[in-house]
Amino acid sequence: MQKTLLRHMAAGFVFTAIAGTLFHFLYDWSGQNAVVGLFTPVNESVWEHIKLLFFPMLLFSAFATQKWESSYPCIGYALLAGIVFGCLLIPVLYYTYTGIFGIQIAAVDIAIFYVSALAAFLLAYRLASTCHGEKWKWLVRLLVILLAAAFFIFTFFPPSLPLFTSP
């Protein structure tokens, strides 16, 4: 059963990696459609690039919860916790390496996305297989809802903070 769950999480990682990569270009491909911009990066800011993980993984989470919750009762909570963790990891890794080295490297930025997605799914696997922390599922759901609302609002009204400005 654990092997099957691990395969499901690996499939989720692959889906998120591919969809997130495609999402990077989707806004421009759509002719800069505002609706598409709600779900995909509209500029090169770190904030906008968190969408590359958030929305594809959220989509996979909805699918996985619907399909496998009877076998893995904590999968929904686990994947949402993974989303929150992965979304926090992206700016932490980005600002850590740019702060230490004083430069930005596109290949490292890309690697941060994949590492964060992998870490998100590894956490989700652990939580789904053990149900640890499920008592906090209400908080995790609230954080995901707040993150989604923040993406929608800050896409069009970004604060004047480094996280929201293109490097």
GROMACS .gro file of C-alpha atoms in nm, residues 31-160:
model
  130
   31GLY     CA    1  -0.193   3.699  -2.525
   32GLN     CA    2  -0.163   3.810  -2.160
   33ASN     CA    3  -0.520   3.712  -2.081
   34ALA     CA    4  -0.614   3.843  -1.735
   35VAL     CA    5  -0.801   3.525  -1.638
   36VAL     CA    6  -0.500   3.312  -1.729
   37GLY     CA    7  -0.286   3.555  -1.528
   38LEU     CA    8  -0.479   3.468  -1.213
   39PHE     CA    9  -0.332   3.115  -1.228
   40THR     CA   10   0.004   3.172  -1.399
   41PRO     CA   11   0.293   3.416  -1.351
   42VAL     CA   12   0.232   3.761  -1.501
   43ASN     CA   13   0.589   3.879  -1.432
   44GLU     CA   14   0.921   3.742  -1.310
   45SER     CA   15   0.867   3.813  -0.938
   46VAL     CA   16   0.922   3.537  -0.686
   47TRP     CA   17   0.559   3.570  -0.573
   48GLU     CA   18   0.423   3.509  -0.920
   49HIS     CA   19   0.648   3.206  -0.964
   50ILE     CA   20   0.504   3.040  -0.655
   51LYS     CA   21   0.191   2.994  -0.871
   52LEU     CA   22   0.390   2.740  -1.074
   53LEU     CA   23   0.372   2.503  -0.780
   54PHE     CA   24   0.048   2.613  -0.614
   55PHE     CA   25  -0.211   2.574  -0.889
   56PRO     CA   26  -0.083   2.255  -1.058
   57MET     CA   27  -0.043   2.084  -0.720
   58LEU     CA   28  -0.386   2.208  -0.611
   59LEU     CA   29  -0.536   2.061  -0.927
   60PHE     CA   30  -0.362   1.729  -0.864
   61SER     CA   31  -0.475   1.740  -0.500
   62ALA     CA   32  -0.839   1.772  -0.602
   63PHE     CA   33  -0.801   1.475  -0.836
   64ALA     CA   34  -0.607   1.262  -0.587
   65THR     CA   35  -0.842   1.332  -0.299
   66GLN     CA   36  -1.143   1.239  -0.508
   67LYS     CA   37  -0.981   0.922  -0.642
   68TRP     CA   38  -0.780   0.784  -0.348
   69GLU     CA   39  -0.928   0.920  -0.026
   70SER     CA   40  -1.099   0.588   0.051
   71SER     CA   41  -0.760   0.415   0.047
   72TYR     CA   42  -0.565   0.704   0.202
   73PRO     CA   43  -0.798   0.902   0.429
   74CYS     CA   44  -0.538   1.174   0.498
   75ILE     CA   45  -0.434   1.233   0.137
   76GLY     CA   46  -0.634   1.554   0.097
   77TYR     CA   47  -0.488   1.716   0.407
   78ALA     CA   48  -0.142   1.583   0.325
   79LEU     CA   49  -0.136   1.730  -0.025
   80LEU     CA   50  -0.263   2.067   0.098
   81ALA     CA   51   0.009   2.070   0.364
   82GLY     CA   52   0.259   1.988   0.090
   83ILE     CA   53   0.134   2.285  -0.112
   84VAL     CA   54   0.183   2.523   0.179
   85PHE     CA   55   0.528   2.382   0.250
   86GLY     CA   56   0.639   2.397  -0.114
   87CYS     CA   57   0.509   2.751  -0.155
   88LEU     CA   58   0.705   2.863   0.152
   89LEU     CA   59   1.018   2.680   0.039
   90ILE     CA   60   1.043   2.865  -0.294
   91PRO     CA   61   1.107   3.214  -0.149
   92VAL     CA   62   1.317   3.074   0.136
   93LEU     CA   63   1.554   2.898  -0.104
   94TYR     CA   64   1.556   3.187  -0.354
   95TYR     CA   65   1.634   3.459  -0.099
   96THR     CA   66   1.885   3.238   0.081
   97TYR     CA   67   2.098   3.172  -0.224
   98THR     CA   68   2.067   3.523  -0.370
   99GLY     CA   69   2.144   3.669  -0.028
  100ILE     CA   70   2.452   3.454   0.016
  101PHE     CA   71   2.594   3.486  -0.335
  102GLY     CA   72   2.452   3.824  -0.436
  103ILE     CA   73   2.352   3.700  -0.782
  104GLN     CA   74   2.056   3.536  -0.946
  105ILE     CA   75   2.109   3.235  -1.172
  106ALA     CA   76   1.819   3.118  -1.391
  107ALA     CA   77   1.921   2.751  -1.368
  108VAL     CA   78   1.918   2.770  -0.987
  109ASP     CA   79   1.577   2.940  -0.994
  110ILE     CA   80   1.442   2.657  -1.208
  111ALA     CA   81   1.599   2.397  -0.980
  112ILE     CA   82   1.434   2.566  -0.680
  113PHE     CA   83   1.093   2.506  -0.837
  114TYR     CA   84   1.162   2.135  -0.890
  115VAL     CA   85   1.324   2.088  -0.547
  116SER     CA   86   1.031   2.265  -0.380
  117ALA     CA   87   0.778   2.052  -0.569
  118LEU     CA   88   0.968   1.736  -0.476
  119ALA     CA   89   0.984   1.842  -0.111
  120ALA     CA   90   0.611   1.921  -0.116
  121PHE     CA   91   0.526   1.574  -0.245
  122LEU     CA   92   0.766   1.401  -0.006
  123LEU     CA   93   0.598   1.578   0.285
  124ALA     CA   94   0.257   1.489   0.144
  125TYR     CA   95   0.363   1.124   0.116
  126ARG     CA   96   0.480   1.119   0.477
  127LEU     CA   97   0.164   1.285   0.607
  128ALA     CA   98  -0.069   1.073   0.393
  129SER     CA   99   0.096   0.751   0.508
  130THR     CA  100   0.101   0.841   0.879
  131CYS     CA  101  -0.182   1.096   0.920
  132HIS     CA  102   0.047   1.297   1.149
  133GLY     CA  103  -0.079   1.647   1.210
  134GLU     CA  104  -0.426   1.584   1.074
  135LYS     CA  105  -0.570   1.773   1.369
  136TRP     CA  106  -0.435   2.085   1.192
  137LYS     CA  107  -0.620   2.019   0.865
  138TRP     CA  108  -0.854   2.314   0.926
  139LEU     CA  109  -0.552   2.546   0.949
  140VAL     CA  110  -0.391   2.399   0.637
  141ARG     CA  111  -0.717   2.441   0.442
  142LEU     CA  112  -0.743   2.801   0.563
  143LEU     CA  113  -0.385   2.872   0.455
  144VAL     CA  114  -0.450   2.730   0.108
  145ILE     CA  115  -0.764   2.942   0.073
  146LEU     CA  116  -0.577   3.253   0.190
  147LEU     CA  117  -0.292   3.180  -0.050
  148ALA     CA  118  -0.532   3.143  -0.342
  149ALA     CA  119  -0.705   3.469  -0.250
  150ALA     CA  120  -0.369   3.641  -0.217
  151PHE     CA  121  -0.263   3.518  -0.562
  152PHE     CA  122  -0.582   3.655  -0.715
  153ILE     CA  123  -0.557   3.993  -0.539
  154PHE     CA  124  -0.181   4.046  -0.568
  155THR     CA  125  -0.177   3.955  -0.938
  156PHE     CA  126  -0.344   4.288  -1.009
  157PHE     CA  127  -0.257   4.484  -0.694
  158PRO     CA  128   0.092   4.376  -0.583
  159PRO     CA  129   0.237   4.542  -0.273
  160SER     CA  130   0.558   4.742  -0.312
   0.00000   0.00000   0.00000
